[in-house]
Amino acid sequence: MKDIARHAGVSQSAVSFALNGRAGVSEETRERVRRVAEELGWQPSTAARALSGEGAATVGFVLARPADTLGVDSFFLQLVSGIQEVLAERHLGLLFQVVEDIADECAVYRRWWAEHRVDGVLVVDPRTDDPRPDLLDELGLPAVVIGGAPEERHPGLSTVWADDAGAMASVVDGLYALGHRRIVHIAGLAGLAHTERRIRTLAAEARRRGLTEVQSVTTDYSDAEGAAVTRRVLGGSAPPTALIYDNDVMALAGVAAASELGFSVPADVSVVAWEDSALCRMVKPWLSALSRDSVEFGRTAARELTALLDGGPARTVRVPVPRLIERDSTGAAR
Amino acid sequence: MKDIARHAGVSQSAVSFALNGRAGVSEETRERVRRVAEELGWQPSTAARALSGEGAATVGFVLARPADTLGVDSFFLQLVSGIQEVLAERHLGLLFQVVEDIADECAVYRRWWAEHRVDGVLVVDPRTDDPRPDLLDELGLPAVVIGGAPEERHPGLSTVWADDAGAMASVVDGLYALGHRRIVHIAGLAGLAHTERRIRTLAAEARRRGLTEVQSVTTDYSDAEGAAVTRRVLGGSAPPTALIYDNDVMALAGVAAASELGFSVPADVSVVAWEDSALCRMVKPWLSALSRDSVEFGRTAARELTALLDGGPARTVRVPVPRLIERDSTGAAR
DNA sequence: ATTAGTGACTAATACGCATTAGGTTGACAC
DNA sequence: GTGTCAACCTAATGCGTATTAGTCACTAAT
């Protein structure tokens, strides 16, 4: 800016005013300064900006997962991609970190905020008993919880959530209509908010219809556990006629396990995957799946965060209910 | 630091010396200052650090892929996870951005460097005719090219590469030994350096053995194209007896397509996937696959970058040759 | 003719840290 | 008793930007 000022024959402050669209310079000068800045290829130093109180122009994203669990999950990359799209428009950077567990994640938030490294964060995988909202509130760090529970609102936090309960109800509806009475839900990680929501909803739907042979089993989302649980429940005396898997990977592994046991899909057992991806069309039969737009989910979350950074109020936003794509893995109960 | 200085009864400079392990303060004072800093929960402002010439304590990572291609690729998340592990030790942040194409990617590098947002970058998906190394050289932006060609070294760039040529040679060796003479390589994106390396190596190996019915077909890595190419080549008059897929997703889709056409794996056609993941054990038959440690790949790249940032020389480092895991999808040629 | 006001600009300061140039004290040698 | 040196510490400056407090010339109002 010093150089620009010299070349344009004005003071440094005038340059600042001109480039930031503030009053205090004539239109003519402003234009001249703009031209010079352009010629000199000037870009504002984010460090200096941050130092003089403008914020870091960066938002943080922490993924608390052991490295080897990261593998086959298409959800996060798509989510991040959607987040990016919105952030990039406003030239906001995305600071990304992978950590082992929630405690580490909290430590990262603390450090980032203390170091003025981020202006806000996006929180994923909310849990039923989650220390993070309290921490963020305490720090005053603007945040959007992705997939959070709509009830439990913290004053300063925005929440973007998908209606898992509604989706689960519609899936059960569909299966019930097909004559299924014995249903097993191979759920994801226990303790995750959306896992618990799905489990609760399934239980409620079962109660409502008087179904007693309906259960949920939590897993670690891995193909191994998906297959193991499938083998266990299908090996029982009154095996379920429908299986709901909390992700596509487990559904795939489950179908493989079922075939090995001599169960044919969907003749003997119907399968629904909670998460649609190319995988679902890569096995025979093609898997019926709940599809949601993860990229759009990311966009929505990012938009909420930018709104928060602009001083807007914390909000709770719902994204569209996941839609059931009926393919070949679901059919009438035997 | 001002507060710390006041509480400890010393000057601000003394605090700086004490906390940065520089000479100029007594051991006793240093300890006292440390204690006070601890009590006050002080964390250095990265913005201020960056401003006073210490660098941004951040490295950049740009992924140039259309949003919808990101889905099913386990490689990048694992890579990033490995990168993280090394960066986190040194409290370096990872600035992540997804863009549409290479031109945008270059623009991001320019901006980041001009804004002093990053100290270095990690470059992925190098191409045969790639503008990025030249740009990075020109900017003087420290960088590590991941998966780059070992030949084409730019003065300032480090390169971390896997020996695709060696791996391809060993795969062809194995298939040849099993009696395969007609081999099709369903390759990845044309123009990517490693794609071209694999194609060249396959051609060379074929020539060396006098095989004429060997070819590579480039794709966009998607399951759709993988299946389409599979159908096309298997539908020909003298169909190949072995298929090499450049990723796991296409291999899976290929196997499905082959079954539909009445080809049994591995009796009629052998299949090798270039990238191992849970997917390969999720179909019957389990897929033989080239396995490499993507997390370690990331670690290595990050280590090279930190070395570069410490003022070390640019180097070219090779990671271990991918190893062929023989499962059930490869067998003797019919 | 003085005052109040306004538009266009400059000078000065702050942000939080690192660093460099000084300053003071005490020990030691001559 | 003067000079030298080392150890320890303080004062001052700079990094690049935003902002606040002036300054100056000129116009409009009293």
XYZ file of C-alpha atoms (C1' of nucleotides) in Angstrom:
728
model
C 0.000 0.000 0.000
C 2.931 2.286 0.615
C 4.046 1.721 -2.957
C 0.583 2.316 -4.296
C 0.383 5.547 -2.326
C 3.693 6.697 -3.749
C 2.776 5.820 -7.330
C -0.621 7.457 -7.068
C 0.725 10.480 -5.276
C -1.516 10.206 -2.245
C -1.222 9.099 1.340
C -1.475 5.543 2.546
C -4.758 6.240 4.256
C -6.219 7.519 1.039
C -5.279 4.224 -0.565
C -6.986 2.330 2.208
C -10.111 4.427 1.844
C -10.114 4.059 -1.899
C -9.689 0.315 -1.957
C -12.167 -0.405 0.786
C -14.897 1.721 -0.673
C -14.950 4.103 2.245
C -15.756 7.795 2.078
C -12.948 10.296 2.182
C -11.605 10.250 -1.365
C -12.949 11.593 -4.612
C -14.225 9.204 -7.237
C -11.377 10.280 -9.451
C -8.697 9.462 -6.906
C -10.380 6.216 -6.031
C -10.268 5.111 -9.618
C -6.628 6.100 -10.003
C -5.667 4.204 -6.875
C -7.572 1.166 -8.086
C -5.675 1.229 -11.347
C -2.305 1.507 -9.666
C -3.159 -1.308 -7.255
C -4.152 -3.451 -10.188
C -0.920 -2.688 -12.018
C 1.176 -3.501 -9.001
C -0.740 -6.716 -8.438
C -1.516 -5.783 -4.899
C -3.289 -8.236 -2.624
C -4.108 -7.420 0.962
C -2.071 -9.320 3.518
C -4.519 -11.394 5.521
C -2.099 -11.375 8.417
C -2.131 -7.605 8.603
C -5.862 -7.521 8.126
C -6.371 -10.007 10.910
C -4.062 -8.024 13.135
C -5.979 -4.835 12.713
C -9.157 -6.444 13.842
C -10.735 -7.666 10.649
C -10.734 -11.312 11.576
C -8.759 -14.087 9.995
C -10.953 -14.582 6.920
C -10.856 -18.269 7.696
C -13.230 -20.841 9.094
C -12.219 -24.076 10.726
C -13.333 -27.640 10.188
C -12.238 -30.451 12.470
C -12.811 -34.107 11.789
C -12.496 -36.290 14.863
C -11.934 -39.729 13.437
C -9.148 -42.223 13.644
C -7.209 -42.115 10.382
C -8.250 -45.564 9.201
C -11.959 -44.894 9.583
C -11.767 -42.071 7.093
C -11.488 -44.303 4.125
C -14.703 -45.079 2.389
C -16.855 -42.211 3.440
C -17.952 -40.139 0.520
C -20.060 -37.901 2.702
C -17.340 -35.682 4.097
C -15.597 -34.839 0.884
C -18.901 -33.854 -0.641
C -19.840 -31.843 2.393
C -16.520 -30.032 2.339
C -16.876 -29.434 -1.339
C -20.218 -27.706 -0.772
C -18.804 -25.694 2.095
C -15.955 -24.566 -0.118
C -18.205 -23.391 -2.831
C -19.853 -20.863 -0.547
C -16.708 -19.853 1.284
C -14.736 -19.340 -1.897
C -17.211 -16.736 -3.121
C -16.281 -14.603 -0.154
C -12.622 -15.469 -0.230
C -12.835 -17.221 3.086
C -10.279 -19.939 3.678
C -11.053 -23.326 5.146
C -8.661 -24.538 7.795
C -8.922 -28.283 8.030
C -7.759 -30.615 10.740
C -8.081 -34.305 11.499
C -7.806 -35.371 15.125
C -8.233 -38.535 17.135
C -11.110 -37.680 19.431
C -13.421 -35.014 20.752
C -11.044 -33.928 23.486
C -8.418 -33.132 20.876
C -11.067 -31.395 18.841
C -11.908 -29.125 21.741
C -8.243 -28.365 22.213
C -8.006 -27.370 18.575
C -10.942 -24.987 18.904
C -9.363 -23.439 21.952
C -6.046 -22.965 20.199
C -7.492 -21.665 16.951
C -9.593 -19.114 18.750
C -6.770 -18.016 21.055
C -4.449 -17.669 18.088
C -7.075 -15.740 16.126
C -6.679 -18.264 13.388
C -10.341 -18.649 12.550
C -13.460 -16.506 12.695
C -15.793 -19.443 13.115
C -16.020 -23.199 12.876
C -18.193 -25.921 11.443
C -18.892 -28.787 13.792
C -19.817 -32.238 12.555
C -20.876 -35.487 14.171
C -22.736 -33.961 17.111
C -23.304 -36.355 19.976
C -26.054 -36.829 22.445
C -23.782 -35.793 25.262
C -21.510 -33.340 23.560
C -19.037 -31.037 25.277
C -18.464 -28.938 22.171
C -21.511 -26.650 22.127
C -20.795 -25.581 25.688
C -17.172 -24.953 24.893
C -17.982 -22.917 21.808
C -20.510 -20.904 23.752
C -18.002 -20.284 26.481
C -15.364 -19.188 24.004
C -17.823 -17.118 22.028
C -16.551 -18.786 18.889
C -19.197 -18.533 16.149
C -20.168 -22.003 15.009
C -22.612 -24.019 12.997
C -23.434 -27.529 14.117
C -23.999 -29.802 11.167
C -26.525 -32.516 11.812
C -27.329 -31.289 15.271
C -30.507 -31.769 17.182
C -33.039 -29.022 16.618
C -34.244 -29.064 20.239
C -31.028 -28.491 22.050
C -30.222 -25.006 20.963
C -27.361 -23.138 22.425
C -27.759 -19.401 22.291
C -24.819 -18.621 20.043
C -24.848 -21.671 17.790
C -26.597 -22.169 14.514
C -27.738 -25.639 13.639
C -28.285 -27.262 10.284
C -30.108 -30.523 10.486
C -31.656 -33.203 8.367
C -34.943 -34.738 9.422
C -33.698 -38.227 10.268
C -36.828 -38.936 12.227
C -39.089 -38.169 9.288
C -36.929 -40.192 6.929
C -36.880 -43.168 9.257
C -40.648 -42.990 9.639
C -41.115 -42.997 5.887
C -38.786 -45.951 5.450
C -40.648 -47.934 8.087
C -43.902 -46.930 6.427
C -42.709 -48.300 3.144
C -41.419 -51.546 4.591
C -44.563 -52.041 6.626
C -46.680 -51.600 3.534
C -44.595 -54.310 1.851
C -45.522 -56.638 4.658
C -42.331 -56.482 6.702
C -42.817 -57.038 10.414
C -39.364 -58.115 11.538
C -36.911 -55.278 10.892
C -33.324 -54.779 12.034
C -31.624 -51.425 11.879
C -27.854 -51.722 11.603
C -27.085 -48.295 13.013
C -23.941 -46.216 13.091
C -21.851 -45.090 15.994
C -23.640 -45.077 19.325
C -23.680 -41.644 20.876
C -23.943 -39.717 17.642
C -26.990 -37.519 17.751
C -28.418 -38.666 14.456
C -27.825 -42.327 15.295
C -29.824 -41.941 18.477
C -32.560 -40.026 16.673
C -32.935 -42.787 14.130
C -32.992 -45.460 16.818
C -35.588 -43.598 18.866
C -37.780 -43.026 15.853
C -37.623 -46.653 14.788
C -38.592 -47.759 18.271
C -41.474 -45.305 18.344
C -42.739 -46.387 14.925
C -42.561 -50.019 15.963
C -44.493 -49.328 19.149
C -47.103 -47.408 17.246
C -47.716 -50.399 14.986
C -47.409 -52.992 17.697
C -44.282 -54.546 16.151
C -42.194 -56.349 18.732
C -39.500 -57.846 16.543
C -37.814 -54.642 15.593
C -34.415 -53.606 16.882
C -31.430 -51.369 16.288
C -27.806 -52.447 16.632
C -25.041 -49.870 16.765
C -21.762 -50.341 14.910
C -18.639 -48.402 13.987
C -19.824 -47.885 10.391
C -17.228 -50.325 9.064
C -17.919 -52.980 6.471
C -16.601 -55.549 8.921
C -19.136 -54.787 11.629
C -21.897 -54.374 9.085
C -21.230 -57.888 7.821
C -20.818 -59.332 11.305
C -24.097 -57.954 12.585
C -25.854 -59.108 9.433
C -24.576 -62.639 9.908
C -25.627 -62.614 13.524
C -29.198 -61.463 13.016
C -29.815 -63.574 9.919
C -28.474 -66.611 11.734
C -31.112 -66.280 14.479
C -34.263 -68.327 14.758
C -36.703 -65.765 13.377
C -34.493 -63.728 11.036
C -35.634 -60.246 10.013
C -37.161 -59.732 6.592
C -35.827 -56.215 6.240
C -32.503 -54.574 7.065
C -31.828 -50.865 7.303
C -28.157 -49.902 7.169
C -26.937 -46.537 8.373
C -24.472 -46.176 5.525
C -23.793 -47.529 2.071
C -20.625 -49.384 2.970
C -22.314 -51.512 5.598
C -25.257 -52.147 3.305
C -22.933 -53.491 0.660
C -21.076 -55.662 3.121
C -24.398 -56.803 4.525
C -25.732 -57.891 1.157
C -22.555 -59.876 0.567
C -22.863 -61.508 3.981
C -26.532 -62.301 3.384
C -25.786 -63.997 0.062
C -23.135 -66.127 1.707
C -25.716 -67.330 4.194
C -28.014 -68.259 1.349
C -30.383 -65.332 1.726
C -31.415 -63.802 -1.524
C -32.068 -60.071 -1.803
C -34.847 -58.980 -1.977
C -36.703 -62.291 -2.038
C -35.661 -63.369 1.448
C -34.611 -60.093 2.913
C -35.009 -56.462 1.848
C -32.171 -53.981 2.236
C -32.177 -50.209 2.506
C -29.013 -48.121 2.625
C -29.026 -44.801 4.439
C -26.799 -42.855 2.098
C -26.817 -43.088 -1.608
C -23.662 -43.256 -3.668
C -22.193 -44.932 -6.681
C -21.681 -47.965 -4.479
C -25.375 -48.624 -4.357
C -25.473 -49.167 -8.092
C -22.390 -51.303 -8.101
C -23.827 -54.513 -6.759
C -26.630 -56.734 -7.876
C -29.284 -56.114 -6.883
C -28.977 -52.351 -6.949
C -29.582 -51.017 -3.491
C -32.563 -48.953 -2.520
C -31.174 -45.983 -0.691
C -31.998 -42.804 1.142
C -30.508 -40.030 -0.881
C -29.629 -36.602 0.321
C -27.642 -33.866 -1.286
C -24.491 -33.686 0.805
C -22.994 -30.930 -1.284
C -26.065 -28.788 -0.715
C -25.930 -29.676 2.959
C -22.429 -28.224 3.032
C -23.518 -25.126 1.176
C -26.326 -24.515 3.623
C -24.037 -24.913 6.611
C -21.483 -22.547 5.138
C -24.151 -19.984 4.376
C -25.348 -20.109 7.967
C -21.823 -19.588 9.197
C -21.191 -16.612 6.968
C -24.484 -15.152 8.146
C -23.303 -15.602 11.702
C -19.988 -13.939 10.907
C -21.860 -11.012 9.426
C -23.448 -10.551 12.804
C -26.682 -12.310 12.018
C -28.622 -14.211 14.666
C -28.117 -17.895 15.374
C -30.645 -19.981 13.517
C -31.845 -23.533 13.175
C -32.234 -24.588 9.587
C -33.601 -27.804 8.204
C -32.392 -29.264 4.950
C -34.760 -31.346 2.804
C -35.779 -34.759 4.113
C -33.690 -37.547 2.584
C -35.583 -39.163 -0.246
C -35.914 -42.923 -0.657
C -34.704 -44.115 -4.023
C -36.378 -47.447 -4.592
C -34.183 -49.812 -6.531
C -34.048 -53.598 -6.529
C -33.097 -54.482 -2.984
C -36.524 -53.932 -1.488
C -39.575 -56.049 -2.113
C -42.563 -57.695 -0.505
C -41.894 -59.702 2.616
C -41.821 -63.424 2.069
C 2.451 -10.355 26.069
C 2.048 -6.909 27.478
C 0.003 -8.382 30.312
C 2.516 -11.098 30.892
C 5.267 -8.509 31.047
C 3.349 -6.503 33.589
C 2.546 -9.482 35.771
C 6.089 -10.753 35.654
C 7.573 -7.339 36.201
C 9.736 -7.342 33.093
C 9.682 -5.750 29.672
C 7.796 -7.100 26.713
C 11.007 -7.974 24.958
C 12.077 -10.070 27.902
C 8.835 -11.979 27.581
C 9.462 -12.572 23.910
C 12.976 -13.804 24.629
C 11.810 -16.020 27.419
C 9.008 -17.678 25.513
C 10.952 -18.196 22.322
C 13.941 -19.735 24.012
C 16.270 -16.963 22.950
C 19.248 -15.753 24.922
C 18.961 -12.563 26.885
C 17.095 -13.569 30.013
C 18.153 -15.522 33.062
C 16.854 -19.025 33.568
C 14.974 -17.794 36.584
C 13.168 -15.025 34.741
C 12.423 -17.339 31.838
C 10.735 -19.772 34.158
C 8.730 -17.060 35.846
C 7.548 -15.684 32.533
C 6.591 -19.162 31.385
C 4.505 -19.647 34.485
C 2.710 -16.358 34.084
C 2.034 -17.076 30.412
C 0.612 -20.429 31.370
C -1.621 -18.886 34.000
C -2.915 -16.268 31.628
C -3.548 -18.881 28.965
C -1.511 -17.015 26.440
C -1.310 -18.210 22.854
C 0.696 -16.375 20.224
C -1.402 -14.622 17.605
C -0.557 -16.233 14.304
C -1.553 -13.057 12.545
C 1.008 -11.033 14.432
C 3.619 -13.737 13.997
C 2.995 -13.848 10.292
C 3.201 -10.101 10.080
C 6.567 -9.928 11.729
C 8.064 -12.227 9.198
C 7.611 -15.639 10.723
C 5.420 -16.998 7.961
C 1.790 -17.970 8.182
C 2.303 -21.347 9.872
C -0.006 -22.775 7.262
C 0.335 -24.919 4.186
C -2.120 -25.072 1.346
C -3.779 -27.971 -0.405
C -5.889 -27.494 -3.521
C -8.020 -30.167 -5.099
C -8.977 -29.440 -8.671
C -11.954 -31.660 -9.242
C -15.533 -31.011 -10.140
C -17.609 -31.461 -6.984
C -19.388 -34.589 -8.148
C -16.184 -36.469 -8.968
C -15.070 -36.215 -5.376
C -17.436 -38.809 -4.114
C -16.059 -42.246 -3.899
C -12.364 -41.587 -3.687
C -10.914 -42.831 -0.460
C -7.420 -41.836 -1.509
C -7.593 -38.141 -0.789
C -9.044 -38.293 2.665
C -6.382 -40.775 3.657
C -3.687 -38.675 2.088
C -4.891 -35.591 3.882
C -5.094 -37.501 7.086
C -1.429 -38.474 6.793
C -0.467 -34.938 5.897
C -2.281 -33.681 8.955
C -0.530 -36.004 11.268
C 2.840 -34.518 10.415
C 1.673 -30.928 10.214
C -0.163 -31.101 13.526
C 3.050 -32.004 15.331
C 4.480 -28.674 14.313
C 1.245 -26.771 14.769
C 1.024 -26.025 11.091
C -2.444 -25.457 9.738
C -3.772 -26.941 6.529
C -5.674 -24.591 4.294
C -7.886 -26.604 2.009
C -9.617 -25.587 -1.163
C -11.625 -27.328 -3.845
C -11.672 -25.731 -7.290
C -12.984 -26.575 -10.716
C -9.828 -26.771 -12.778
C -6.114 -26.160 -12.946
C -6.472 -22.550 -14.008
C -8.440 -21.832 -10.854
C -5.882 -23.759 -8.886
C -3.102 -21.544 -10.194
C -5.127 -18.480 -9.308
C -5.491 -19.789 -5.765
C -1.738 -20.265 -5.436
C -1.150 -16.746 -6.675
C -3.625 -15.310 -4.234
C -2.503 -17.323 -1.248
C 1.099 -16.394 -1.821
C 0.329 -12.709 -2.405
C -1.787 -12.611 0.718
C 0.908 -14.403 2.740
C -1.674 -16.942 3.660
C 0.518 -19.997 3.273
C 4.183 -20.839 3.593
C 4.047 -23.681 1.105
C 1.686 -25.941 -0.796
C 1.136 -29.569 -1.618
C 0.287 -30.246 -5.231
C -1.607 -33.331 -6.311
C -2.597 -34.862 -9.629
C 0.418 -33.672 -11.616
C -0.096 -33.758 -15.358
C 2.118 -34.453 -18.267
C 1.820 -30.884 -19.429
C 1.445 -29.054 -16.198
C 1.579 -25.288 -15.740
C 1.828 -25.495 -11.975
C 5.511 -26.311 -11.420
C 6.517 -23.353 -13.562
C 4.141 -21.084 -11.712
C 5.350 -22.214 -8.311
C 8.939 -21.753 -9.385
C 8.171 -18.306 -10.655
C 6.436 -17.351 -7.444
C 9.089 -18.949 -5.298
C 6.359 -20.703 -3.375
C 7.781 -23.788 -1.650
C 5.949 -26.860 -2.834
C 5.906 -30.615 -2.880
C 4.446 -32.386 -5.877
C 2.673 -35.567 -4.861
C 2.852 -38.287 -7.456
C 5.051 -36.289 -9.763
C 7.444 -37.601 -12.340
C 10.942 -38.100 -10.998
C 12.577 -36.947 -14.246
C 11.078 -33.566 -14.635
C 12.558 -31.813 -11.670
C 12.076 -28.156 -11.156
C 14.781 -26.514 -9.110
C 12.659 -25.413 -6.189
C 10.161 -28.250 -6.019
C 10.346 -31.437 -4.048
C 8.669 -34.489 -5.473
C 7.212 -37.515 -3.771
C 6.436 -40.314 -6.149
C 5.291 -43.886 -6.245
C 6.864 -46.271 -8.695
C 3.886 -46.822 -10.965
C 6.095 -48.197 -13.680
C 7.558 -50.857 -11.435
C 4.151 -51.783 -10.114
C 2.675 -52.066 -13.576
C 5.577 -54.210 -14.680
C 5.053 -56.579 -11.785
C 1.335 -56.837 -12.464
C 1.956 -57.658 -16.105
C 4.578 -60.173 -15.007
C 2.056 -61.906 -12.819
C -0.677 -61.951 -15.425
C 1.718 -63.182 -18.097
C 2.809 -65.995 -15.848
C -0.843 -66.989 -15.450
C -1.084 -67.268 -19.199
C -2.802 -63.990 -20.013
C -1.992 -62.589 -23.426
C -4.904 -60.248 -24.083
C -4.930 -57.531 -21.444
C -6.900 -54.304 -21.232
C -5.939 -51.521 -18.905
C -8.908 -49.345 -17.939
C -6.866 -46.294 -17.071
C -7.711 -43.094 -15.250
C -7.811 -39.559 -16.491
C -5.771 -38.907 -19.617
C -3.128 -36.299 -19.019
C -2.393 -37.210 -15.435
C 1.271 -37.998 -15.059
C 0.762 -41.331 -13.358
C -1.870 -42.402 -15.856
C 0.539 -41.782 -18.689
C 3.348 -43.549 -16.837
C 1.225 -46.623 -16.389
C 0.104 -46.599 -20.007
C 3.663 -46.216 -21.273
C 4.908 -48.994 -19.052
C 2.164 -51.367 -20.107
C 2.940 -50.689 -23.752
C 6.635 -51.265 -23.173
C 6.036 -54.505 -21.317
C 3.745 -55.724 -24.069
C 6.315 -54.900 -26.719
C 9.022 -56.652 -24.770
C 6.954 -59.821 -24.715
C 5.632 -59.494 -28.224
C 2.029 -59.108 -27.098
C -0.071 -57.275 -29.643
C -3.487 -57.496 -28.027
C -2.785 -55.223 -25.123
C -4.245 -51.748 -24.771
C -5.033 -48.941 -22.387
C -8.271 -46.969 -22.391
C -8.516 -43.737 -20.460
C -11.594 -42.828 -18.419
C -12.766 -40.278 -15.907
C -12.393 -42.734 -12.984
C -16.164 -43.043 -12.616
C -17.997 -46.292 -12.105
C -20.101 -45.445 -15.151
C -17.165 -45.239 -17.556
C -15.490 -48.215 -15.929
C -18.569 -50.302 -16.621
C -19.028 -48.910 -20.124
C -15.471 -49.644 -21.198
C -15.698 -53.101 -19.682
C -18.834 -53.854 -21.661
C -17.257 -52.566 -24.834
C -14.056 -54.566 -24.648
C -15.706 -57.763 -23.433
C -18.249 -57.480 -26.206
C -15.542 -57.558 -28.898
C -14.573 -60.550 -30.960
C -11.442 -61.537 -29.067
C -12.193 -60.286 -25.541
C -9.330 -59.783 -23.122
C -8.683 -62.371 -20.428
C -7.387 -59.862 -17.944
C -8.487 -56.374 -16.930
C -6.467 -53.845 -14.955
C -8.507 -51.009 -13.451
C -6.876 -47.785 -12.317
C -9.061 -47.546 -9.226
C -11.207 -49.686 -7.008
C -14.497 -48.095 -7.983
C -14.090 -48.881 -11.657
C -12.922 -52.395 -10.848
C -16.079 -53.017 -8.881
C -18.288 -51.599 -11.580
C -16.329 -53.615 -14.127
C -16.864 -56.878 -12.315
C -20.588 -56.155 -12.151
C -20.676 -55.365 -15.867
C -18.709 -58.509 -16.688
C -21.120 -60.716 -14.750
C -24.041 -59.203 -16.592
C -22.421 -60.170 -19.870
C -22.037 -63.704 -18.616
C -18.335 -63.510 -17.910
C -17.321 -65.160 -14.699
C -14.447 -63.790 -12.635
C -11.783 -65.133 -12.556
C -12.661 -68.106 -14.738
C -13.320 -66.076 -17.880
C -11.570 -62.890 -17.040
C -9.136 -61.833 -14.334
C -9.435 -58.468 -12.623
C -6.875 -56.345 -10.808
C -7.741 -53.094 -9.014
C -5.127 -50.398 -8.719
C -5.978 -49.193 -5.233
C -6.980 -51.327 -2.363
C -9.816 -50.455 -0.042
C -12.658 -52.013 1.844
C -14.528 -52.085 -1.459
C -12.279 -54.794 -2.806
C -13.431 -57.160 -0.087
C -17.049 -56.266 -0.499
C -17.817 -58.173 -3.655
C -17.529 -61.767 -4.610
C -14.987 -62.657 -5.714
C -12.753 -60.499 -3.559
C -10.637 -58.317 -5.780
C -6.916 -58.671 -6.154
C -5.538 -55.202 -5.711
C -2.437 -53.078 -5.669
C -2.141 -51.748 -2.202
C -0.256 -48.711 -1.109
C -0.253 -46.866 2.144
C -1.922 -43.556 1.278
C -1.667 -42.264 4.808
C 2.075 -42.836 4.795
C 2.242 -41.217 1.381
C 0.711 -38.126 2.928
C 3.097 -38.216 5.859
C 6.069 -38.399 3.541
C 4.865 -35.485 1.461
C 4.240 -33.371 4.524
C 7.657 -34.189 5.908
C 9.265 -33.083 2.670
C 7.362 -29.840 2.772
C 8.342 -29.069 6.344
C 11.948 -29.819 5.403
C 11.616 -27.354 2.564
C 10.142 -24.741 4.891
C 13.076 -25.237 7.239
C 15.291 -24.183 4.388
C 16.262 -27.672 3.308
C 17.038 -28.503 -0.322
C 14.420 -29.724 -2.774
C 14.463 -33.495 -3.001
C 12.895 -36.313 -4.924
C 11.637 -39.083 -2.700
C 10.188 -42.420 -3.646
C 7.598 -44.153 -1.526
C 7.442 -47.965 -1.473
C 6.241 -49.713 -4.622
C 2.559 -50.633 -4.405
C 2.213 -54.279 -3.444
C -0.114 -56.691 -5.224
C -2.541 -58.364 -2.852
C -3.659 -61.512 -4.593
C -7.243 -62.361 -3.784
C -9.823 -64.247 -5.776
C -10.291 -62.172 -8.886
C -7.119 -63.320 -10.639
C -6.502 -66.753 -11.995
C -5.087 -68.701 -14.891
C -6.184 -67.602 -18.343
C -8.799 -69.816 -19.902
C -17.266 39.435 7.784
C -17.313 35.897 10.750
C -18.850 31.218 11.636
C -20.263 26.682 10.658
C -19.974 23.046 7.746
C -18.261 19.904 4.184
C -15.382 17.309 1.053
C -10.758 15.547 0.265
C -7.054 14.424 2.112
C -2.777 13.547 5.562
C -0.690 12.315 9.991
C -0.706 9.432 13.698
C -1.885 5.415 16.130
C -3.104 0.615 17.131
C -2.995 -4.398 16.369
C 0.734 -8.347 18.725
C 4.708 -10.039 17.991
C 10.072 -10.325 16.741
C 14.214 -8.068 16.603
C 17.888 -4.751 16.967
C 20.123 -1.286 19.199
C 21.028 0.552 23.710
C 21.593 0.698 28.630
C 22.884 -0.782 33.367
C 25.158 -3.585 36.599
C 28.730 -6.275 38.474
C 32.954 -9.050 37.966
C 37.431 -9.189 36.639
C 42.037 -7.787 34.908
C 45.570 -4.491 34.644
C 40.981 3.265 39.830
C 40.168 2.837 35.186
C 38.882 -0.084 31.332
C 36.760 -4.316 29.369
C 33.591 -7.672 29.006
C 29.642 -10.474 29.817
C 25.071 -11.091 31.531
C 20.697 -9.358 31.828
C 17.435 -6.406 30.683
C 14.720 -2.181 28.372
C 13.529 0.954 24.608
C 12.514 1.472 20.079
C 11.345 -0.013 15.566
C 9.047 -2.601 11.878
C 5.688 -5.818 9.665
C 0.847 -4.114 6.505
C -3.423 -2.814 7.274
C -7.652 -0.087 9.328
C -9.088 3.687 11.808
C -9.233 7.985 14.278
C -7.951 12.436 14.782
C -6.567 16.194 12.634
C -5.606 19.754 8.550
C -6.764 22.583 4.796
C -9.383 24.850 1.329
C -13.532 26.159 0.010
C -18.744 27.038 0.263
C -22.975 28.265 2.514
C -25.191 30.402 6.088
C -25.677 33.980 9.507
